[in-house]
Short mmCIF file of C-alpha atoms in Angstrom, two decimals:
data_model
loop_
_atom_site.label_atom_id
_atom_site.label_comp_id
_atom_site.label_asym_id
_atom_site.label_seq_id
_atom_site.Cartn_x
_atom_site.Cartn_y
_atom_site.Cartn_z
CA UNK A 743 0.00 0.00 0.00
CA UNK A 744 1.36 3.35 -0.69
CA UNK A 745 2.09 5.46 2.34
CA UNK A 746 4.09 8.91 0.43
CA UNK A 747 0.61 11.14 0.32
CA UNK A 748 -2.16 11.64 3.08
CA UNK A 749 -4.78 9.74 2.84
CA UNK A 750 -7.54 8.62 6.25
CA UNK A 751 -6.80 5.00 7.46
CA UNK A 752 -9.48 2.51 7.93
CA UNK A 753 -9.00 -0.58 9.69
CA UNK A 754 -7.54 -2.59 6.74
CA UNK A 755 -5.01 0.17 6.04
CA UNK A 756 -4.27 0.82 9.75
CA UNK A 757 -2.72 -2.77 9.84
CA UNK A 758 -1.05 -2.66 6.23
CA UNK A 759 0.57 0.65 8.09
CA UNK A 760 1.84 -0.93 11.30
CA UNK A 761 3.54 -3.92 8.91
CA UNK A 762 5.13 -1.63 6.27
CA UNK A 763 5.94 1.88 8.04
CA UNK A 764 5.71 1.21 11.42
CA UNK A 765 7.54 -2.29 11.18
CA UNK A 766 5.70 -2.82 14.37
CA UNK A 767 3.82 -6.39 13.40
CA UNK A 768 5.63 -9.15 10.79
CA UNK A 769 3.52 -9.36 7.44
CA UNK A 770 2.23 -12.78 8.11
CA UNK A 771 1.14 -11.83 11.67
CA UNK A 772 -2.77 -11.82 12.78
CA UNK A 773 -3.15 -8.46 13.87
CA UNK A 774 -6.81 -7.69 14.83
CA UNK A 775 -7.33 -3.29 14.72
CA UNK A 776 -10.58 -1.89 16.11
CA UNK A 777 -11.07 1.89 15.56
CA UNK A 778 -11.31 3.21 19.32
CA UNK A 779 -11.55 6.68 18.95
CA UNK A 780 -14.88 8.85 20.27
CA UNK A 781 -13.89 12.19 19.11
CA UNK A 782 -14.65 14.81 16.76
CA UNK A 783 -11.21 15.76 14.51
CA UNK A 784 -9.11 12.25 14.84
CA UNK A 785 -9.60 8.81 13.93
CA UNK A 786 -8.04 6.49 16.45
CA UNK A 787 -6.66 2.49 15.98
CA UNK A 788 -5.59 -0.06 18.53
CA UNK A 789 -3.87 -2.79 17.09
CA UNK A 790 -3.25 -6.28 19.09
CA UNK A 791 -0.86 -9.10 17.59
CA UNK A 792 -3.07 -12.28 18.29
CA UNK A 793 0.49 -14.35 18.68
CA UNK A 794 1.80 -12.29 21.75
CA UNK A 795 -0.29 -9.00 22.75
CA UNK A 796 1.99 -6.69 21.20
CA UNK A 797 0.00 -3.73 20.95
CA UNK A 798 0.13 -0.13 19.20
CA UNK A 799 -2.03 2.78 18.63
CA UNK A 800 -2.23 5.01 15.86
CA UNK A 801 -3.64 8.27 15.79
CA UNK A 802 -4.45 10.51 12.85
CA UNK A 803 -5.59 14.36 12.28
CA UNK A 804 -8.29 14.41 10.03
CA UNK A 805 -8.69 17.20 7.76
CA UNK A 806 -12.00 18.26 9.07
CA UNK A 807 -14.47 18.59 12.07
CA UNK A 808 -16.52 15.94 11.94
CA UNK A 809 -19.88 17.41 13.52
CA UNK A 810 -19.57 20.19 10.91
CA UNK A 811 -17.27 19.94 8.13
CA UNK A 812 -15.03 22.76 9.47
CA UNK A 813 -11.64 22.31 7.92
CA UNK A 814 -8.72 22.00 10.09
CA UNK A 815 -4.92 21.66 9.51
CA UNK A 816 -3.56 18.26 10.13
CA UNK A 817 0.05 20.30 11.06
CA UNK A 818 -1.76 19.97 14.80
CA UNK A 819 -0.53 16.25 15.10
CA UNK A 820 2.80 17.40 14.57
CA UNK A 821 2.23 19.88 17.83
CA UNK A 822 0.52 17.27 20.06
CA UNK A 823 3.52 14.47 19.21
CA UNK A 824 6.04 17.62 20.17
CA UNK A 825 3.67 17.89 23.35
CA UNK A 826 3.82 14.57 24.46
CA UNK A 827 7.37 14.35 23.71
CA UNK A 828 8.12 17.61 26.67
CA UNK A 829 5.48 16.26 29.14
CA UNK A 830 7.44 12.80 29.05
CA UNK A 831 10.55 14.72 30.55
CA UNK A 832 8.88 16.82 32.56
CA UNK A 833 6.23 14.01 34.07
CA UNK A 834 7.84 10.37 33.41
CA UNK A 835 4.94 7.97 32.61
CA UNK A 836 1.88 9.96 33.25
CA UNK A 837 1.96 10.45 29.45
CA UNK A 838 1.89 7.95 26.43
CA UNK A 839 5.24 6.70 25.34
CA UNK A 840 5.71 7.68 21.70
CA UNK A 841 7.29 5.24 19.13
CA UNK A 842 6.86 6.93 15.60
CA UNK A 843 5.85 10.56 14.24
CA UNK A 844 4.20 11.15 10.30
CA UNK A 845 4.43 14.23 8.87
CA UNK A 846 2.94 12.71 5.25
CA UNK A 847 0.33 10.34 7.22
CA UNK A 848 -0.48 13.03 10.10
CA UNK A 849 0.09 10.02 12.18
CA UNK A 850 1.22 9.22 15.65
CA UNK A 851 2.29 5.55 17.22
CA UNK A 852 2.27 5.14 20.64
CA UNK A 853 2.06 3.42 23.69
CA UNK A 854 -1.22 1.47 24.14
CA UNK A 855 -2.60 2.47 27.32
CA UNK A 856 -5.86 0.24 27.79
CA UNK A 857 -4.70 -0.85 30.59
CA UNK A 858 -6.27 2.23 31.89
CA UNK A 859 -9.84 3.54 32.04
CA UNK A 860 -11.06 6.62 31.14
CA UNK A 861 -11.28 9.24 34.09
CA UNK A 862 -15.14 10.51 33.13
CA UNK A 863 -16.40 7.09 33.33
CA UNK A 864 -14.49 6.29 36.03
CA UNK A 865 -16.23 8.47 38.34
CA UNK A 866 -19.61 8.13 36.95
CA UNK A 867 -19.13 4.86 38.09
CA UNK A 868 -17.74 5.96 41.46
CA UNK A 869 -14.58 5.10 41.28
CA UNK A 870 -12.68 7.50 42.86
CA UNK A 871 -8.60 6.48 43.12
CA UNK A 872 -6.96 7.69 46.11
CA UNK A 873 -3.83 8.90 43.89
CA UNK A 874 -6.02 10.93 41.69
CA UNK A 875 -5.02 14.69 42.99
CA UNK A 876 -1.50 13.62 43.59
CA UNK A 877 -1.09 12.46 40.20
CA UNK A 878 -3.33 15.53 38.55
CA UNK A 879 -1.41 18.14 40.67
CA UNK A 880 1.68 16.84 39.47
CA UNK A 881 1.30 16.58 36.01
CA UNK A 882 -0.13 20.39 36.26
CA UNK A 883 2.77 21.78 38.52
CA UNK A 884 5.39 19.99 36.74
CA UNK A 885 4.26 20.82 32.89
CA UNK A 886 3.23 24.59 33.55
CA UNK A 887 5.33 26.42 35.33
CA UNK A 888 8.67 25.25 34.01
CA UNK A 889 7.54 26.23 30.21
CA UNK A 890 6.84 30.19 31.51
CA UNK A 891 9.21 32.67 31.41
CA UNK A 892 10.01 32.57 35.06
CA UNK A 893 11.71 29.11 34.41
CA UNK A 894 13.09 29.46 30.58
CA UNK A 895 15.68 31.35 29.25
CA UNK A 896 13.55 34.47 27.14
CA UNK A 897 14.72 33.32 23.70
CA UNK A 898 13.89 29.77 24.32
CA UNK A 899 10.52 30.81 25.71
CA UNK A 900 9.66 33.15 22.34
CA UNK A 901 10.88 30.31 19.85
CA UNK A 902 8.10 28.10 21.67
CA UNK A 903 5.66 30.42 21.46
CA UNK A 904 5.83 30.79 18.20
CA UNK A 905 6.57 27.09 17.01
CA UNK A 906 3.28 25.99 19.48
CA UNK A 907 0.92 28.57 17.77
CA UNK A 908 -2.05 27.07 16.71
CA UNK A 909 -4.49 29.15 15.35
CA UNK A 910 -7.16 26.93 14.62
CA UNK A 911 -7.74 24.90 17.66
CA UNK A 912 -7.64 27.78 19.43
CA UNK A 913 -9.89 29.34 17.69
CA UNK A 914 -12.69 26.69 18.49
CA UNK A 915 -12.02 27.61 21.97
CA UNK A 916 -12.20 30.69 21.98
CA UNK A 917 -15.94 29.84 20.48
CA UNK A 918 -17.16 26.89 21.83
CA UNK A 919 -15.59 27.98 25.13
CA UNK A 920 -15.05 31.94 25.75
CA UNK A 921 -17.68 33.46 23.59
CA UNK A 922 -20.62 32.33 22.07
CA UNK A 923 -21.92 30.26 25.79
CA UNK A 924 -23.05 34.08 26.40
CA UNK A 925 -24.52 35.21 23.02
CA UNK A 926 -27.65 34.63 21.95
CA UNK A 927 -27.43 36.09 18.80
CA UNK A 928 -25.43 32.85 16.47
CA UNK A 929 -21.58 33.52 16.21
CA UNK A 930 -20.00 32.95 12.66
CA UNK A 931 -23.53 31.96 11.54
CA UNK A 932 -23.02 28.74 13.42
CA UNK A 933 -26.18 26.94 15.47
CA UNK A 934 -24.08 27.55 18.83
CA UNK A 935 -25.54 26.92 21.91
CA UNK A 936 -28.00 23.66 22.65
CA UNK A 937 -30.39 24.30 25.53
CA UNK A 938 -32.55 21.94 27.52
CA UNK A 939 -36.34 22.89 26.44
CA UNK A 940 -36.92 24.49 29.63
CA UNK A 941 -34.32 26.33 31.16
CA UNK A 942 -34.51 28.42 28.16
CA UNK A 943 -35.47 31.59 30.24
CA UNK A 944 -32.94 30.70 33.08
CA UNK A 945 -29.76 30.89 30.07
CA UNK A 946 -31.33 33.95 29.23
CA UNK A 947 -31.15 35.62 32.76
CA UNK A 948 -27.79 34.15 34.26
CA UNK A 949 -25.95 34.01 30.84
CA UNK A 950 -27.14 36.33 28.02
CA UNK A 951 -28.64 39.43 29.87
CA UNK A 952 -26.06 38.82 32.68
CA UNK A 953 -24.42 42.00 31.91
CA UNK A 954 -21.58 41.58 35.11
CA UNK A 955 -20.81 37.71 33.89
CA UNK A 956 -20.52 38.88 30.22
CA UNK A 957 -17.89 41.61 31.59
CA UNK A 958 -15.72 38.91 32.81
CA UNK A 959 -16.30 36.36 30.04
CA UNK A 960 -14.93 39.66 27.84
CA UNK A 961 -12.34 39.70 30.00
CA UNK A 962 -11.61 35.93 30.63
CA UNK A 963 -11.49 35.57 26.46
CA UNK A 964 -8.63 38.67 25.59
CA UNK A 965 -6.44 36.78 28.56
CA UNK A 966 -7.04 33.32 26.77
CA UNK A 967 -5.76 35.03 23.65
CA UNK A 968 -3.37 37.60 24.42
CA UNK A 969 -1.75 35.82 27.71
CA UNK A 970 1.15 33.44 26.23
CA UNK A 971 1.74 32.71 29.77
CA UNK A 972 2.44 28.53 30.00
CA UNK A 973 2.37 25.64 27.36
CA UNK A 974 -1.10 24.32 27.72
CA UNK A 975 -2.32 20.98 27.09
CA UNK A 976 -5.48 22.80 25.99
CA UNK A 977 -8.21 20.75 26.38
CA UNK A 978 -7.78 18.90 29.69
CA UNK A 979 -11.07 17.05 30.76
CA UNK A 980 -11.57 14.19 32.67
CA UNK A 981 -11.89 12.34 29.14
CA UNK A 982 -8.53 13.15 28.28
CA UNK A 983 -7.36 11.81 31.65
CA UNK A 984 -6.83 7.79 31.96
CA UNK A 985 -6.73 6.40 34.96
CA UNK A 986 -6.42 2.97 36.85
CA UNK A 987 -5.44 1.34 40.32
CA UNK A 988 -2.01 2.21 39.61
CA UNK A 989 -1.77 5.47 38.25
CA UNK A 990 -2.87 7.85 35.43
CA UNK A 991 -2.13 8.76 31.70
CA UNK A 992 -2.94 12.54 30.41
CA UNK A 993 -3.50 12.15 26.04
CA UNK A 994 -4.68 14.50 23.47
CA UNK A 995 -2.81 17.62 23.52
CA UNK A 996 -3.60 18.61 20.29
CA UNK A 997 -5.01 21.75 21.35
CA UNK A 998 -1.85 23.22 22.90
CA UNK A 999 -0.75 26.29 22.39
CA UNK A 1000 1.09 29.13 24.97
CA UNK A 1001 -1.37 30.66 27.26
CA UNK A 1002 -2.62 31.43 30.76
CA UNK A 1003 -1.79 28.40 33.01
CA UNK A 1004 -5.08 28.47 34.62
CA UNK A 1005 -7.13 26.97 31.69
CA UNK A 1006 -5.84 24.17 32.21
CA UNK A 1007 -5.94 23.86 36.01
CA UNK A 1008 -9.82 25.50 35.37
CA UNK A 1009 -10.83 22.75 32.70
CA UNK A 1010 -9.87 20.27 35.38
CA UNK A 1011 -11.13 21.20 38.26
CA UNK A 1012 -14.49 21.90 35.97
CA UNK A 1013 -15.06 19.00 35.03
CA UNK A 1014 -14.57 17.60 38.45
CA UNK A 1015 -18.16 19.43 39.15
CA UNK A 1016 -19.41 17.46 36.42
CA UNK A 1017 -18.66 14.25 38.33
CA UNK A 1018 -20.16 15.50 41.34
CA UNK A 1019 -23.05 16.55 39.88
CA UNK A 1020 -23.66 13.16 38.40
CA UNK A 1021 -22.82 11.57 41.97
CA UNK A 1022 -25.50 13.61 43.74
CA UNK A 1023 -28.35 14.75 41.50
CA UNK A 1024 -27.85 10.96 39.42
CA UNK A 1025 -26.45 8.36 41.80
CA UNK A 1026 -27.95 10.32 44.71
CA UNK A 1027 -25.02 9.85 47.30
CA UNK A 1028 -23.11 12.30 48.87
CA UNK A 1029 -20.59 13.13 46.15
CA UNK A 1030 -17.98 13.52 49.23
CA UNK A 1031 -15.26 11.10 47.64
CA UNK A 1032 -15.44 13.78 44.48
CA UNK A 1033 -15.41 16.42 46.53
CA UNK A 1034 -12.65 15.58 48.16
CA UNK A 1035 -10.92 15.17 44.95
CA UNK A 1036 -12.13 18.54 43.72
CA UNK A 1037 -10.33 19.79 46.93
CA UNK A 1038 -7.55 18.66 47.07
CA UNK A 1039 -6.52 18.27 43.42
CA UNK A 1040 -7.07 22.12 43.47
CA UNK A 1041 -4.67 22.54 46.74
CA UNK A 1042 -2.19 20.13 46.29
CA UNK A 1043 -2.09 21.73 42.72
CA UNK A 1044 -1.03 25.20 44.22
CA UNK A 1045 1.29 23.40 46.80
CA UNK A 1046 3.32 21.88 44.01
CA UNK A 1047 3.14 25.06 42.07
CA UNK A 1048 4.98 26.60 45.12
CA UNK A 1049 7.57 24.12 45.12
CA UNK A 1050 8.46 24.27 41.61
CA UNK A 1051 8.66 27.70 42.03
CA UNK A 1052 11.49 27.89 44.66
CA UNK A 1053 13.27 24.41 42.78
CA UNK A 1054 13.14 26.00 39.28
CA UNK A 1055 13.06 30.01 39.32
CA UNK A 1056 16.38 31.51 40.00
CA UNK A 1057 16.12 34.88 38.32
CA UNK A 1058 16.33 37.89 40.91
CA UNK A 1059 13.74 39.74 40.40
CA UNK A 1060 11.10 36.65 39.87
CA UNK A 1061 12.78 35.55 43.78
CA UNK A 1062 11.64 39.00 45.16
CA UNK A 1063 9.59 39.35 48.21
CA UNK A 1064 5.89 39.03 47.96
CA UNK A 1065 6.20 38.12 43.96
CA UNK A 1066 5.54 34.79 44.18
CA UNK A 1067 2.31 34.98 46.36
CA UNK A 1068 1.47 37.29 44.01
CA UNK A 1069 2.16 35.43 40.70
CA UNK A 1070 0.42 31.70 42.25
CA UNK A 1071 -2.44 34.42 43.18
CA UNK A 1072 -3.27 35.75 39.98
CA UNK A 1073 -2.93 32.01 38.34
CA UNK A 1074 -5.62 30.84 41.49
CA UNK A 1075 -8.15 33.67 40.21
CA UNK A 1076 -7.74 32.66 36.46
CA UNK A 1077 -7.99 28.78 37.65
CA UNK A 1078 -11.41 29.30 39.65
CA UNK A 1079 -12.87 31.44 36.96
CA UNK A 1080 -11.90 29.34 33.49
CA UNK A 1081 -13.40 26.29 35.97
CA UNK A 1082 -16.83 28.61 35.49
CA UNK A 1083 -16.49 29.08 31.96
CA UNK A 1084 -15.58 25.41 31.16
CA UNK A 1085 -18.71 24.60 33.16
CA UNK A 1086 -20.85 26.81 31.48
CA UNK A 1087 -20.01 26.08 28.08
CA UNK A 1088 -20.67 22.27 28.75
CA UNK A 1089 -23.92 22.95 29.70
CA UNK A 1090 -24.89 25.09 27.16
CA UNK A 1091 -22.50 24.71 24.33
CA UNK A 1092 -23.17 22.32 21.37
CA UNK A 1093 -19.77 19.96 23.18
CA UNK A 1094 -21.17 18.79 25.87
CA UNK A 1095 -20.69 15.94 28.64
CA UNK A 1096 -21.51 12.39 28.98
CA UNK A 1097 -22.98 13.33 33.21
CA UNK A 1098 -24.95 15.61 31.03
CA UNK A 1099 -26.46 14.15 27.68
CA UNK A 1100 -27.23 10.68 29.10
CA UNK A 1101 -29.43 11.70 31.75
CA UNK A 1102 -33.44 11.88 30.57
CA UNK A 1103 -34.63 15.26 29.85
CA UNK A 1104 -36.44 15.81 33.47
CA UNK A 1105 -36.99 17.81 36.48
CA UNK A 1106 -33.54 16.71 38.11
CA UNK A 1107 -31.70 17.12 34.99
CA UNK A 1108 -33.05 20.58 34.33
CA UNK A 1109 -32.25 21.45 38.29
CA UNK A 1110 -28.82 19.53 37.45
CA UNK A 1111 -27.83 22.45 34.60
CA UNK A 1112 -28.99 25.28 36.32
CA UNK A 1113 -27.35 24.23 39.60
CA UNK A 1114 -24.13 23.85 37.25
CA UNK A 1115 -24.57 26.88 35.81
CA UNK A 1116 -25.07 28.68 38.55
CA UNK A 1117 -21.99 27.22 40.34
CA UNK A 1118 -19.75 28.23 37.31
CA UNK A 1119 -21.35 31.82 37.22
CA UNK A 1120 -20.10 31.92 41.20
CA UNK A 1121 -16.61 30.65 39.87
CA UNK A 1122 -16.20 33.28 37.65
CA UNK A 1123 -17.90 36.28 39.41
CA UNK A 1124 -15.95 35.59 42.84
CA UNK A 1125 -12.87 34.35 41.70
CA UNK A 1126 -10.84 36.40 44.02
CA UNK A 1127 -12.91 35.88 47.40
CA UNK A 1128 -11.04 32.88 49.42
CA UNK A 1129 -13.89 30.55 50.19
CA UNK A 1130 -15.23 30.70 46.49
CA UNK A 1131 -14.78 27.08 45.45
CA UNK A 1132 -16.62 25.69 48.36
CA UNK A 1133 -19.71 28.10 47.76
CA UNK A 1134 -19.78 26.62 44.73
CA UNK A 1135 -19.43 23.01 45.79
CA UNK A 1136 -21.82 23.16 48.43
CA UNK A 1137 -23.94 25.07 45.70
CA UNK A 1138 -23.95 21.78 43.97
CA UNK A 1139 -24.82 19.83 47.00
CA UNK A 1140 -27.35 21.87 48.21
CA UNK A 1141 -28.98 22.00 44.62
CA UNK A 1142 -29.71 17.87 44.98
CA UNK A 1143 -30.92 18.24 48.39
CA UNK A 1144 -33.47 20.23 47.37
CA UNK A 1145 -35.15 17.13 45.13
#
């Protein structure tokens, strides 16, 4: 099969692939490949050798968005394998090992990791690991804050800001995520914003006439853009986390790109309150295992961050008194209040959740999203008061009770 010009994989091909390019299986070997992926831009193979269990899976960018045709530049695999390739230094095994990079294919081979389970499910389940915010604090502390300029030398810092620039992906962000969740009027004459037939009137108060929370979101969107602060993962969910008894693997950077550090700490601690909304409005139980782990994931986050600091920064001025309380501060604020937004555009946006879109259309799920929404609105509104992220947690809590 001819491999020298892009073309997307199916099954069949996949294996012809992992014989001739990736040299990975012999050409006489039973390899059985089952497309695994779930998501919207990349197509996704796991291959297993029936003679031994040797396993590989192969990624590819696809040329377009899948849910609406929107072309995209397959250049972004290129970014994510360059990703993956930093986070193994920085955080040894919490990522994928990669084995082979495509520029022609768009392709990435790497480490199978079905030994683990995705994170989302995980806890809809309620399985909560007791290494979860250790592990999740660590990957955060040790990825972000050594790729800012308070860690890099300037010149190094510029070159990756410019080679990690990616336009695209962040411009669906800065849609799906910073603007259109508080627009009613359609954005780029897209559909936008899916809302459960009856809480229409509740979006319309707390989001689109919310003239204070569309302030911020203004706000919240020029940092996203303008703020080449950290190298993000970019879209860090509890689907892109894996997790098992042992310990967890972080995939899919595809959407990184230099910006404020607290998206990513925001987009996981916000889809933490997805989890324990599904615990205690679905599963009806206390939700204190995940709110533990939205706790202390958030805490031991900032602990670490600390710790890197006074390891890794050594200029002068950075070691002054008072600047690093102040610096950790003003990444705290931006982590509670891109929490709100990622929360807010789940519930409303046309991306939304699995706790979300496979609960029935009823009383507790409408209560559900305006509980969430209402928590996230908190998030971003109070960022900077100290006790925020409990009002919004017990917010959650209180919201179930109440059924």
């Amino acid at each position: 099969m001819d491999f020298s010009s892009y073309f997307l994989l199916n099954s069949e091909a996949a294996v012809c692939y992992a014989v001739e390019v990736l040299h990975f299986f012999d050409k006489d070997e039973d390899v059985i490949c089952t497309e695994i992926g779930d998501g919207n831009i990349n197509y996704v193979f796991r291959l297993v050798s029936q003679k031994d269990g040797r396993s590989v899976v192969i990624k590819q960018a696809d040329r377009f968005l899948r849910s609406s045709g929107r072309p995209l530049d397959t250049g972004r695999s290129e970014i994510e394998e360059e990703v993956l390739a930093l986070q193994a230094e920085l955080c040894p095994g919490l990522v994928p090992e990669v084995y082979n990079y495509d520029s022609v294919m768009r392709t990435i081979a790497m480490e199978d990791i079905s030994a683990y389970r995705n994170l989302r499910r995980e806890l809809m389940e309620g399985r909560v690991y007791s290494h979860l915010a250790e592990y999740i604090s660590e990957f955060l502390a040790r990825t972000l804050l050594p790729s800012t300029d308070l860690v890099l030398d300037p010149q190094e810092k510029k070159a990756r800001v410019r080679y990690f620039i990616n336009p695209e992906l962040c411009d669906i962000s800065e849609d799906l995520v910073l603007s259109e969740p508080y627009m009613a009027i359609p954005h780029k004459a897209r559909n936008m914003n899916i809302i459960s037939p009856g809480n229409e009137e509740f979006v319309k108060k707390h989001l689109y006439n919310n003239s204070a929370l569309r302030f911020e979101a203004a706000k919240l969107r020029v940092n996203f853009t303008s703020n080449a602060q950290a190298l993000l993962h970019g879209d860090l969910h509890s689907g892109s986390i894996f997790a098992n008894e042992n310990g967890i693997k972080i995939i899919d950077p595809e959407f990184a790109f230099y910006g404020p550090m607290g998206y990513d700490i925001g987009n996981v601690i916000g889809n933490l309150f997805f989890s324990l909304a599904y615990s205690v409005f679905v599963r009806r139980e206390d939700g204190a295992a995940v709110i533990g782990l939205i706790k202390n994931c958030f805490e031991l986050t900032f602990r670490k961050l600390s710790s890197v600091y006074d390891e890794q920064v050594s200029f002068e001025l950075y070691k002054e008194k008072n600047f690093k309380e102040y610096y950790l501060n003003s990444v705290k604020s931006d982590s509670l209040a891109y929490a709100g937004t990622e929360i807010i555009r789940r519930v409303v946006g046309d991306s939304k959740v699995a706790e979300l879109t496979e609960v029935p259309l009823s009383d507790i799920k409408l209560k559900m999203e305006r509980t969430l929404i209402s928590a996230g609105e908190k998030l971003i509104l109070e960022r900077e008061k100290r006790n925020v992220l409990d009002a919004a947690i017990a917010l959650i809590t209180k919201g179930a009770e109440e059924i």
